Amino acid sequence: MLLAIFSNYLLLMVILGYSFLLKKITFNSNEVIIENIDILYGLSLIVFISLFFNFFYPLIYLKPITIIFGFLIFVYAAYKNIFKINFFLYFVIIFFTTFIAFYSNMNVDSPMYHLQIIKWLSLHKISFGLSNLEIRLGFNSSWHSLVALLDLSIFKFTAKYYISSIILSSLIYETVKRNTKLNYSDIFLYLTISFLIFYSFLHPFGNGVILNHLGNPERDIIGMLFFFLIVFFFLKAIENPTNNKNYINLLALSLFLCITTRLMMSPMIILLVFILFKNKKYKIINFTTIFLFITSLLWIIRSFFLSGCLFFPYSQTCFKTSWAVNIKEIQFFIEEAMRISRTLPTRNGVNDKDFSLHSYDWVTQWINDYFFSAALLQIGAIIIIMSLVLFVITSFFQKYKSKHIINSYDLFILISTITIIFFWFISAPETRYALGPLISLPCIFIILLFKKLKLKEFFINKNIKLSLIMGTLFLLLISKSFSYFQIGDLYIDNKITHNYSHIEKIGRFHDVNFFWGKFLCYDFKKVCVNTVKENYVIDEIFNYKVYKSDTWLKE
């Protein structure tokens, strides 16, 4: 455990080093200050480095150089007193979030394909048509690109399982640090993190269905945290109209990281458009936007190489190339995910396509079986209903009457968030696919109620009390993991071990052994597939591997 804690702290310093580098280049100033929120600069720069160099080299060769260089930049910046951060407080938070991650359980997707994606990034330069080996290898998450490059490995220890807790630590730090002035953006972030922690504490199963997976290199938690930051930085930009260049930059960076982790979050771009429309002084063509354009272009090209699709798994963006995955396989994969999500948790009618796919007959069953068993949805719905009721009741009092029921920027937040939830509901309504919007929406309604009742003044100079409340909630959550703790765990290199005995060899194609992982390939280093096909072909284009295969679907 100690290795996990100290590696996360080291990687935090590496990320902050790159944050200083990119922010200094962005503002071209000798008086750059790095605060906690500026961590997004470092994350984005590392993603760029990973995407760019993986076109030419396996990331395992670049990893030590990247970590050492980032740490040296951090040391230089620390010597120059660049950081406006309480590193002792940060270490305490990282200690406890990593502690929680250490006792997390493996989820379904990580052993199925997340670990395989990271393996391919680490051990191979980019290959064409990887999705022909396993359809899910077509997913192109910027988070996995970052994890593969920061996967610090010492003996049997590997950091990839714990890096997510660094981002959670960053958001918790932002809520507990002392602010000179508390705004609605701060209250929003405080509410979302409190919701997450309190829900996880109350959940009877471990640390709850969300944080139980913190010790995984998965996309759901990270997408949720980046979503929180999108709304946070949008509100920050609104609250600081005369000096908000950095907040607009951070909004753009959080949008990039969130959308390239979860494409479903794309409607949030409307918030950036709104901000740019309102801020005429902000130059749209600047270093940040050019940097993001190039990084996004690299990300799209990578997706095209992996599957033949610009935005996998949206088949409308796919092209018929020699390495492109069969469109029917993509459609089957999407429809299967929809059928399963719509019939959870019982999966009654999952194979009846007229019920689960081609009609809305599943809605009643989903409400009865899923909604009324998912505490996250019920808590959120109760908060929204209570906020609306109080909103209506207070409208009858003269003191709280207002000509403007809701501000335009609040309306844009609501529209974009509700739009995502709507598309989530009609496609694959499983909570993990939309954790960010589902937690944010009730918190947004609380913010609207606070504005209606003019309660912002109540939070002024209450930073210490809010920090104590957050700290208490956090300690209550940590206490759930103490039942698993043994003193010997402190010295364990890696609590997660994988058993490969079930993996079977299916054949040799073009002098390469192929293996069948039975949906549990983990990080098996050789070619491992979940669905066995009759034939595989390995070609080359300009010294790049090209993987092709027959389709297993019947015509």
Coordinates of C-alpha atoms in Angstrom, one line a residue, residues 103-112 115 161 212-213 215-217 496-498 520 522:
Y103 CA -9.3 -2.1 -1.1
S104 CA -11.5 -1.6 -4.2
N105 CA -12.9 -4.5 -6.2
M106 CA -12.1 -5.2 -9.9
N107 CA -15.0 -4.2 -12.1
V108 CA -16.3 -6.0 -15.2
D109 CA -14.7 -3.9 -18.0
S110 CA -11.1 -3.5 -16.7
P111 CA -10.3 -7.3 -16.9
M112 CA -12.3 -7.5 -20.1
L115 CA -6.2 -3.5 -19.1
Y161 CA -4.8 0.8 -10.7
N212 CA -15.8 0.3 -5.2
H213 CA -14.2 0.7 -8.6
G215 CA -8.9 1.0 -7.8
N216 CA -9.4 0.3 -11.5
P217 CA -8.1 2.0 -14.7
I496 CA -4.3 -7.1 -7.3
T497 CA -3.1 -10.4 -8.9
H498 CA -4.4 -12.0 -12.0
L520 CA -10.9 -12.1 -18.7
Y522 CA -6.6 -8.9 -17.9

